XYZ file of C-alpha atoms in Angstrom:
198
model
C 18.637 23.620 -117.315
C 21.428 25.434 -115.498
C 20.855 26.840 -112.028
C 21.538 30.338 -113.372
C 18.560 30.079 -115.732
C 16.089 29.038 -113.012
C 13.539 31.721 -112.122
C 13.350 31.368 -108.331
C 10.080 33.326 -108.306
C 8.404 30.370 -110.025
C 9.372 27.784 -107.386
C 8.848 27.106 -103.696
C 11.946 28.369 -101.886
C 13.496 27.117 -98.648
C 11.113 29.321 -96.622
C 8.156 27.469 -98.172
C 6.934 30.355 -100.324
C 6.445 30.619 -104.083
C 5.815 34.088 -105.470
C 4.175 32.581 -108.534
C 1.741 30.543 -106.461
C 1.113 33.511 -104.149
C 0.266 35.744 -107.104
C -2.178 33.140 -108.437
C -3.972 32.418 -105.158
C -3.633 35.487 -102.936
C -3.614 38.546 -105.194
C -6.485 39.953 -103.119
C -3.902 40.683 -100.387
C -2.435 43.534 -102.426
C -5.682 44.645 -104.090
C -6.878 48.234 -103.633
C -9.917 46.990 -101.709
C -7.667 45.518 -99.026
C -4.749 47.974 -99.041
C -6.380 51.395 -99.251
C -6.917 51.751 -95.458
C -3.317 50.928 -94.512
C -1.926 53.078 -97.337
C -4.071 55.973 -96.098
C -2.697 55.358 -92.603
C 0.850 55.432 -93.992
C 0.159 58.657 -95.922
C 3.455 58.361 -97.810
C 4.886 61.647 -99.016
C 7.191 62.296 -101.984
C 10.796 62.310 -100.798
C 10.209 59.987 -97.841
C 12.283 56.942 -97.000
C 10.118 53.867 -96.344
C 10.974 50.255 -95.569
C 8.364 47.590 -96.322
C 8.475 44.661 -93.856
C 7.156 41.572 -95.664
C 7.030 43.163 -99.109
C 6.094 39.873 -100.766
C 6.192 40.036 -104.535
C 6.423 43.821 -104.424
C 3.181 45.115 -105.920
C 2.512 47.628 -103.125
C 6.220 48.334 -102.662
C 6.455 49.329 -106.309
C 3.507 51.728 -106.028
C 5.076 53.305 -102.940
C 8.405 53.527 -104.778
C 6.815 55.441 -107.669
C 5.124 57.842 -105.251
C 8.010 58.666 -102.901
C 10.638 58.759 -105.658
C 8.793 61.640 -107.306
C 10.825 63.960 -105.033
C 14.519 64.020 -104.220
C 15.646 61.492 -101.620
C 12.538 59.341 -101.850
C 13.239 55.635 -101.616
C 11.447 52.424 -100.693
C 13.279 49.304 -99.561
C 11.486 45.968 -99.534
C 12.404 43.122 -97.211
C 10.932 39.632 -97.144
C 11.928 36.281 -95.643
C 11.380 34.569 -98.999
C 13.967 34.492 -101.789
C 11.157 33.753 -104.245
C 9.212 36.851 -103.187
C 12.286 39.103 -103.394
C 13.189 37.714 -106.834
C 9.642 38.501 -108.025
C 9.671 41.956 -106.401
C 12.884 42.824 -108.239
C 11.480 41.375 -111.480
C 8.425 43.609 -110.955
C 10.689 46.679 -110.734
C 11.363 47.172 -107.019
C 14.807 48.767 -107.051
C 15.898 48.025 -103.493
C 14.880 44.714 -101.939
C 16.615 42.047 -99.927
C 15.957 38.769 -98.138
C 15.761 39.329 -94.400
C 13.828 38.488 -91.262
C 11.783 41.351 -89.822
C 11.929 39.553 -86.459
C 15.708 40.165 -86.296
C 16.360 42.576 -89.138
C 19.872 43.317 -90.278
C 20.239 45.694 -93.178
C 22.732 44.408 -95.735
C 26.013 46.253 -95.989
C 25.798 46.164 -99.785
C 22.968 48.704 -99.818
C 25.485 51.267 -101.000
C 24.339 54.832 -100.975
C 21.226 54.040 -98.977
C 20.976 55.687 -95.603
C 20.078 53.132 -92.933
C 17.288 55.154 -91.261
C 13.712 55.527 -92.512
C 10.756 57.872 -92.075
C 8.328 54.939 -91.936
C 8.012 51.204 -91.603
C 5.159 49.830 -93.693
C 3.709 46.332 -93.602
C 0.679 44.760 -95.234
C -0.537 41.235 -94.425
C 2.848 40.030 -93.181
C 3.314 40.512 -89.450
C 0.943 37.675 -88.515
C 3.623 35.364 -89.983
C 6.116 36.677 -87.394
C 5.085 34.274 -84.627
C 8.598 33.304 -83.513
C 9.420 36.789 -82.194
C 6.717 39.468 -82.519
C 8.713 41.751 -80.227
C 11.649 41.383 -82.602
C 9.580 43.038 -85.340
C 9.040 46.066 -83.125
C 12.724 46.093 -82.131
C 13.678 45.980 -85.811
C 11.312 48.851 -86.603
C 12.690 50.931 -83.753
C 16.247 50.291 -84.941
C 15.609 51.417 -88.545
C 13.297 54.372 -87.884
C 14.502 57.944 -87.682
C 13.539 59.784 -84.476
C 9.841 60.589 -84.838
C 9.383 57.891 -87.497
C 6.149 55.957 -87.791
C 4.818 52.449 -88.354
C 1.790 51.786 -90.550
C 0.877 48.114 -90.615
C -2.021 45.785 -91.278
C -2.036 42.184 -90.127
C -4.386 39.367 -89.227
C -5.767 39.693 -85.722
C -7.578 37.825 -82.991
C -10.003 35.180 -84.312
C -8.631 35.484 -87.856
C -8.959 32.088 -89.587
C -10.552 30.747 -86.393
C -12.399 27.945 -88.197
C -9.350 26.672 -90.059
C -7.113 27.007 -87.020
C -9.602 25.281 -84.693
C -9.964 22.362 -87.096
C -6.184 22.127 -87.513
C -5.643 22.180 -83.736
C -8.313 19.513 -83.162
C -6.923 17.166 -85.829
C -3.361 17.535 -84.559
C -4.399 16.918 -80.937
C -6.349 13.786 -81.949
C -3.214 12.498 -83.653
C -1.084 13.177 -80.580
C 0.638 16.356 -81.713
C 0.889 19.689 -79.941
C -0.746 22.125 -82.392
C 0.798 25.302 -81.009
C 4.275 24.952 -82.573
C 2.699 23.799 -85.849
C 0.296 26.736 -86.108
C 2.205 29.208 -88.304
C 0.317 32.348 -87.315
C 0.360 35.056 -84.672
C -3.125 36.578 -84.475
C -3.156 38.762 -81.341
C -5.949 40.891 -79.965
C -5.217 44.613 -79.742
C -4.755 44.158 -75.989
C -2.306 41.271 -76.469
C -0.298 43.167 -79.081
C 0.009 46.143 -76.739
C 1.631 43.754 -74.217
C 4.406 42.773 -76.655
C 7.565 44.071 -75.024
C 10.564 45.216 -76.969
């Protein structure tokens, strides 16, 4: 099998993600039951320009794309840290998507014809993976938003996965490891998130 015939969306990429596996085990993340509140908060309008931080395999991004593109100028751009997720998002029909890190976002120069400023930053179930630099996410949003732009995001918060994380921390400590750098998540309280400086 040649490397050009490999469907990256089916395999675990260098970031550790597999869009195929994600779709099989975590489809609830982009289900209407879980996304309706954040989509209502976003209140996307036809003709708006929206960037989706952590677009994953693109299911929500695609729905937003259909909605905003119903009027002139409407566009949605998806960004995700995973090549597998971006490959799947494009396969699903997301027109504009690229691999990038929301914690230090740089828009690709090859996004020809796409203005670099957006009406809104959207994110669903992704920002809790941005533990390395949560302030960088806010800096990235500020950099890509038009004056008066908005952020509509949903993420795991304080005490999310507390049982799993407590068990993981206890096991790692018993084995002589510091659990903090091995814990992949950032689950702040509202108060702690307000203290993130950018």
